[in-house]
Amino acid sequence: MAYEALDFYDIDSLLTEEERMVRDMVRDWVEERVLPNIEDACRDGIFPDEWRVEIGEMGILGAPLKGYGCPGLSYIAYGLICQELERGDSGVRSFASVQGSLAMYPIWDFGSEEQKEKYLSGMAKGELVGCFGLTEPDYGSNPGDMITRAEDRGDHFLLNGAKMWITNGTIADIAVVWAKLEGVIRGFIVEKGDEGFSAPEMKGKHSLKASVTSELVFQDCKIPKDRLIPGVKGIRGPLSCLNNARYGISWGAIGAAQSCFNSAREYSLSRIQFGHPIASFQLVQNKLSWMLREITKGQLLAYHMGKKKDDGSWIPEQISLAKMNNVDMALEIARMSRDIHGANGILDEYPVMRHMANLESVKTYEGTHDIHNLILGRHITGIQSFTREP
Amino acid sequence: MGVAVLLKQVPDTTAKISVTGGRVDESSITKWSISPYDEYALENAIKLKESGYGDVVVITCGPARASKCLTEAAAVGADKLIHVVTESGSLDSIQIQALLSAAVKESSCDVVMCGKQAADTNSGSTGPGVASALGYSCVGAVTEVSIEGNVISATRLGPLGLEEVEVETPCVFTFDKGDTELRRPNVRGIMMAKKKPIDSLTSDDLGVDTSNSMVSVESHSSPPEKPPGQKFVGAESVPAVVNMLRNDANVI
Ligand SMILES: Cc1cc2nc3c(=O)[nH]c(=O)nc-3n(C[C@H](O)[C@H](O)[C@H](O)COP(=O)(O)OP(=O)(O)OC[C@H]3O[C@@H](n4cnc5c(N)ncnc54)[C@H](O)[C@@H]3O)c2cc1C
């Protein structure tokens, strides 16, 4: 059966021809290359290297960035790319999000001319893989209190500390690492093979199994002076990267939800119980119509957010709402879809349990669901409630 | 010099086709694609171009929606795009061949490639028909071509195995699905494709009279529904299944 993405309000008609072509290219790739292999990749706990090569060849990495060999697509196109990749698997979308929004973006926006020339075009082609080191074992939701430190040693910096939960870490050629230099958060580019740097993989995940997650360890890690990212100081640096990635996730979640919806719809039409397809029962129809309703709202939210990203009229709180809402609805839909599939829902023959487990990570990373609630709460009331200290 | 590729836009092989009032309802078809065999023609044309043989000119004959297949071809490397604009389903095969031949002449290409048949009508007449109208030689159902001077050698699946055929230009090849891997578009290709102009031509522009179609389609109907599948459970059903496989399906 052909994949027909749910598009109840005809978002398709709002897209440019270029956006549609990019979307279809990624959709076809996911259909041909990801879906037949994703369960094996998850079982083996790997992100197949040929996916990196092929994603690079499609030219979609760092989608909305312009110049230095980057694609220069619209934010809508970037969103559609995330949607299609995550319809395959959140792990595949994570690879692209981290590469484009978290590793390429800070170099593109805050890097020196030499850094941009050195890294960006290779990263856009997927030849150089990047990762983003912000989270630490003891500092997740409040990265501002991070421990990792950089010391100025005259002709080089010395980095000490550890990062955790770093997507792409072990397979990365470069890491954008956030560390405190004289008490101020700064970005540093650490290269694979730098003295005192290692990136052991974290094992045992029940979620995002086809994505590489790693620790980054810095023990008197010596890096040249020109690897300091000059253009940004303070928590604003990492947060501005997160804005782009979170925006992409708000589309990605739609892809996962569409996949779960399609599977639930097909399954409920063919599964006969009490002499009738379960799709003919009102309780099941109620679930399907709820899914349709939530996905449609999520699409309008993401599309409008994309337009605002494209014309520059957005505020970060709007992205928080989109990320939080769409991941929340996708996770609920995955659970509901699992329920509609009955026992079959737990098998790897259907994508739903995998999406469901993946979305648990997506709910937590890039600002947990509740951290986005707090961001909105502060926006509404003017009172921050992240911490009790004034 | 140059390769003209004739592309037909057809309902995607996965699209649902519905018939209303004795006609296929085109408006209900959600996805249109380049006819699959034509994609092999396009891929081989681009390969020929990469080995130094002129530009690739893609030509389609069809309604406004068909221009999309030209842009898709441009995204993977077609150089020039020609759209012969006609009303959907209004012409017979000979008229279409006349229009396509005129467009090929206009492109001044001396090699023409197309699929061995279209995925919707399956009539397989376009390649030979265009060859006959142009007075070119024609090799059917090829899977690969390579060029040396003005001699092109083509591989085709013959009755006894693979045949190697050598043919001088000008010539027409119709393509079968071979081992050739189709290239995927990329963002750069898509962005360049968007900027490529499409040369829109009418039958008047091409000087082809299309007023009298010799064929008129009376009606369409859906094929009869397949009988539902049968399910056999347990060891006791083995003899019945073996019997059916032997006598009904003739597979053992
Ligand atoms: C698969 C995966 C990949 C990841 N990839 C990366 C990466 O590439 N780079 C990177 O830097 N990080 C990455 N992360 C880390 C991720 O960003 C963090 O897990 C996230 O920020 C949450 O931090 P934490 O896990 O320490 O949870 P905590 O901050 O300990 O939160 C635990 C719970 O407490 C709640 N909570 C915390 N503070 C408050 C508060 N003030 N008020 C109310 N509730 C609160 C949270 O909402 C949550 O429910 C990844 C995580 C996962 C799971």
JSON list of N, CA and C in Angstrom, two decimals, chain A residues 23-53:
[
{"chain": "A", "resi": 23, "resn": "ARG", "atom": "N", "xyz": [10.24, 17.47, -0.01]},
{"chain": "A", "resi": 23, "resn": "ARG", "atom": "CA", "xyz": [9.49, 16.56, 0.85]},
{"chain": "A", "resi": 23, "resn": "ARG", "atom": "C", "xyz": [9.37, 15.17, 0.20]},
{"chain": "A", "resi": 24, "resn": "ASP", "atom": "N", "xyz": [9.01, 15.15, -1.09]},
{"chain": "A", "resi": 24, "resn": "ASP", "atom": "CA", "xyz": [8.84, 13.86, -1.76]},
{"chain": "A", "resi": 24, "resn": "ASP", "atom": "C", "xyz": [10.15, 13.10, -1.89]},
{"chain": "A", "resi": 25, "resn": "MET", "atom": "N", "xyz": [11.23, 13.84, -2.12]},
{"chain": "A", "resi": 25, "resn": "MET", "atom": "CA", "xyz": [12.55, 13.19, -2.21]},
{"chain": "A", "resi": 25, "resn": "MET", "atom": "C", "xyz": [12.86, 12.47, -0.89]},
{"chain": "A", "resi": 26, "resn": "VAL", "atom": "N", "xyz": [12.65, 13.17, 0.23]},
{"chain": "A", "resi": 26, "resn": "VAL", "atom": "CA", "xyz": [12.96, 12.57, 1.53]},
{"chain": "A", "resi": 26, "resn": "VAL", "atom": "C", "xyz": [11.98, 11.44, 1.82]},
{"chain": "A", "resi": 27, "resn": "ARG", "atom": "N", "xyz": [10.73, 11.65, 1.47]},
{"chain": "A", "resi": 27, "resn": "ARG", "atom": "CA", "xyz": [9.70, 10.62, 1.70]},
{"chain": "A", "resi": 27, "resn": "ARG", "atom": "C", "xyz": [10.07, 9.33, 0.96]},
{"chain": "A", "resi": 28, "resn": "ASP", "atom": "N", "xyz": [10.47, 9.47, -0.30]},
{"chain": "A", "resi": 28, "resn": "ASP", "atom": "CA", "xyz": [10.84, 8.29, -1.08]},
{"chain": "A", "resi": 28, "resn": "ASP", "atom": "C", "xyz": [12.06, 7.60, -0.49]},
{"chain": "A", "resi": 29, "resn": "TRP", "atom": "N", "xyz": [13.01, 8.42, -0.04]},
{"chain": "A", "resi": 29, "resn": "TRP", "atom": "CA", "xyz": [14.22, 7.83, 0.55]},
{"chain": "A", "resi": 29, "resn": "TRP", "atom": "C", "xyz": [13.87, 7.03, 1.81]},
{"chain": "A", "resi": 30, "resn": "VAL", "atom": "N", "xyz": [13.03, 7.60, 2.64]},
{"chain": "A", "resi": 30, "resn": "VAL", "atom": "CA", "xyz": [12.63, 6.92, 3.88]},
{"chain": "A", "resi": 30, "resn": "VAL", "atom": "C", "xyz": [11.91, 5.61, 3.55]},
{"chain": "A", "resi": 31, "resn": "GLU", "atom": "N", "xyz": [11.04, 5.68, 2.57]},
{"chain": "A", "resi": 31, "resn": "GLU", "atom": "CA", "xyz": [10.29, 4.50, 2.14]},
{"chain": "A", "resi": 31, "resn": "GLU", "atom": "C", "xyz": [11.23, 3.38, 1.67]},
{"chain": "A", "resi": 32, "resn": "GLU", "atom": "N", "xyz": [12.21, 3.77, 0.85]},
{"chain": "A", "resi": 32, "resn": "GLU", "atom": "CA", "xyz": [13.09, 2.78, 0.25]},
{"chain": "A", "resi": 32, "resn": "GLU", "atom": "C", "xyz": [14.20, 2.32, 1.17]},
{"chain": "A", "resi": 33, "resn": "ARG", "atom": "N", "xyz": [14.74, 3.22, 1.95]},
{"chain": "A", "resi": 33, "resn": "ARG", "atom": "CA", "xyz": [15.98, 2.92, 2.66]},
{"chain": "A", "resi": 33, "resn": "ARG", "atom": "C", "xyz": [15.81, 2.75, 4.17]},
{"chain": "A", "resi": 34, "resn": "VAL", "atom": "N", "xyz": [14.91, 3.52, 4.76]},
{"chain": "A", "resi": 34, "resn": "VAL", "atom": "CA", "xyz": [14.79, 3.44, 6.21]},
{"chain": "A", "resi": 34, "resn": "VAL", "atom": "C", "xyz": [13.81, 2.35, 6.63]},
{"chain": "A", "resi": 35, "resn": "LEU", "atom": "N", "xyz": [12.60, 2.42, 6.10]},
{"chain": "A", "resi": 35, "resn": "LEU", "atom": "CA", "xyz": [11.56, 1.51, 6.60]},
{"chain": "A", "resi": 35, "resn": "LEU", "atom": "C", "xyz": [11.93, 0.03, 6.47]},
{"chain": "A", "resi": 36, "resn": "PRO", "atom": "N", "xyz": [12.54, -0.40, 5.36]},
{"chain": "A", "resi": 36, "resn": "PRO", "atom": "CA", "xyz": [12.88, -1.83, 5.31]},
{"chain": "A", "resi": 36, "resn": "PRO", "atom": "C", "xyz": [14.01, -2.24, 6.27]},
{"chain": "A", "resi": 37, "resn": "ASN", "atom": "N", "xyz": [14.76, -1.28, 6.78]},
{"chain": "A", "resi": 37, "resn": "ASN", "atom": "CA", "xyz": [15.95, -1.62, 7.58]},
{"chain": "A", "resi": 37, "resn": "ASN", "atom": "C", "xyz": [15.91, -1.14, 9.02]},
{"chain": "A", "resi": 38, "resn": "ILE", "atom": "N", "xyz": [14.87, -0.39, 9.37]},
{"chain": "A", "resi": 38, "resn": "ILE", "atom": "CA", "xyz": [14.90, 0.27, 10.67]},
{"chain": "A", "resi": 38, "resn": "ILE", "atom": "C", "xyz": [14.86, -0.71, 11.83]},
{"chain": "A", "resi": 39, "resn": "GLU", "atom": "N", "xyz": [14.09, -1.80, 11.70]},
{"chain": "A", "resi": 39, "resn": "GLU", "atom": "CA", "xyz": [14.00, -2.72, 12.83]},
{"chain": "A", "resi": 39, "resn": "GLU", "atom": "C", "xyz": [15.35, -3.40, 13.09]},
{"chain": "A", "resi": 40, "resn": "ASP", "atom": "N", "xyz": [16.06, -3.73, 12.01]},
{"chain": "A", "resi": 40, "resn": "ASP", "atom": "CA", "xyz": [17.40, -4.32, 12.18]},
{"chain": "A", "resi": 40, "resn": "ASP", "atom": "C", "xyz": [18.33, -3.31, 12.86]},
{"chain": "A", "resi": 41, "resn": "ALA", "atom": "N", "xyz": [18.26, -2.07, 12.40]},
{"chain": "A", "resi": 41, "resn": "ALA", "atom": "CA", "xyz": [19.13, -1.04, 12.98]},
{"chain": "A", "resi": 41, "resn": "ALA", "atom": "C", "xyz": [18.85, -0.90, 14.47]},
{"chain": "A", "resi": 42, "resn": "CYS", "atom": "N", "xyz": [17.57, -0.94, 14.83]},
{"chain": "A", "resi": 42, "resn": "CYS", "atom": "CA", "xyz": [17.21, -0.81, 16.25]},
{"chain": "A", "resi": 42, "resn": "CYS", "atom": "C", "xyz": [17.69, -2.02, 17.04]},
{"chain": "A", "resi": 43, "resn": "ARG", "atom": "N", "xyz": [17.51, -3.20, 16.47]},
{"chain": "A", "resi": 43, "resn": "ARG", "atom": "CA", "xyz": [17.93, -4.41, 17.17]},
{"chain": "A", "resi": 43, "resn": "ARG", "atom": "C", "xyz": [19.44, -4.39, 17.39]},
{"chain": "A", "resi": 44, "resn": "ASP", "atom": "N", "xyz": [20.18, -3.92, 16.37]},
{"chain": "A", "resi": 44, "resn": "ASP", "atom": "CA", "xyz": [21.64, -3.88, 16.51]},
{"chain": "A", "resi": 44, "resn": "ASP", "atom": "C", "xyz": [22.10, -2.62, 17.25]},
{"chain": "A", "resi": 45, "resn": "GLY", "atom": "N", "xyz": [21.19, -1.69, 17.48]},
{"chain": "A", "resi": 45, "resn": "GLY", "atom": "CA", "xyz": [21.57, -0.45, 18.16]},
{"chain": "A", "resi": 45, "resn": "GLY", "atom": "C", "xyz": [22.57, 0.37, 17.37]},
{"chain": "A", "resi": 46, "resn": "ILE", "atom": "N", "xyz": [22.34, 0.49, 16.05]},
{"chain": "A", "resi": 46, "resn": "ILE", "atom": "CA", "xyz": [23.27, 1.27, 15.24]},
{"chain": "A", "resi": 46, "resn": "ILE", "atom": "C", "xyz": [22.53, 2.29, 14.36]},
{"chain": "A", "resi": 47, "resn": "PHE", "atom": "N", "xyz": [23.25, 3.32, 13.99]},
{"chain": "A", "resi": 47, "resn": "PHE", "atom": "CA", "xyz": [22.78, 4.23, 12.95]},
{"chain": "A", "resi": 47, "resn": "PHE", "atom": "C", "xyz": [23.60, 3.87, 11.71]},
{"chain": "A", "resi": 48, "resn": "PRO", "atom": "N", "xyz": [22.97, 3.17, 10.73]},
{"chain": "A", "resi": 48, "resn": "PRO", "atom": "CA", "xyz": [23.76, 2.67, 9.59]},
{"chain": "A", "resi": 48, "resn": "PRO", "atom": "C", "xyz": [24.51, 3.80, 8.87]},
{"chain": "A", "resi": 49, "resn": "ASP", "atom": "N", "xyz": [25.79, 3.55, 8.62]},
{"chain": "A", "resi": 49, "resn": "ASP", "atom": "CA", "xyz": [26.61, 4.59, 8.03]},
{"chain": "A", "resi": 49, "resn": "ASP", "atom": "C", "xyz": [26.13, 5.00, 6.64]},
{"chain": "A", "resi": 50, "resn": "GLU", "atom": "N", "xyz": [25.51, 4.04, 5.90]},
{"chain": "A", "resi": 50, "resn": "GLU", "atom": "CA", "xyz": [25.05, 4.44, 4.57]},
{"chain": "A", "resi": 50, "resn": "GLU", "atom": "C", "xyz": [23.92, 5.47, 4.64]},
{"chain": "A", "resi": 51, "resn": "TRP", "atom": "N", "xyz": [23.21, 5.51, 5.75]},
{"chain": "A", "resi": 51, "resn": "TRP", "atom": "CA", "xyz": [22.19, 6.55, 5.88]},
{"chain": "A", "resi": 51, "resn": "TRP", "atom": "C", "xyz": [22.84, 7.93, 5.96]},
{"chain": "A", "resi": 52, "resn": "ARG", "atom": "N", "xyz": [23.95, 7.99, 6.70]},
{"chain": "A", "resi": 52, "resn": "ARG", "atom": "CA", "xyz": [24.70, 9.26, 6.76]},
{"chain": "A", "resi": 52, "resn": "ARG", "atom": "C", "xyz": [25.10, 9.70, 5.35]},
{"chain": "A", "resi": 53, "resn": "VAL", "atom": "N", "xyz": [25.66, 8.73, 4.59]},
{"chain": "A", "resi": 53, "resn": "VAL", "atom": "CA", "xyz": [26.14, 9.07, 3.25]},
{"chain": "A", "resi": 53, "resn": "VAL", "atom": "C", "xyz": [24.97, 9.55, 2.38]}
]
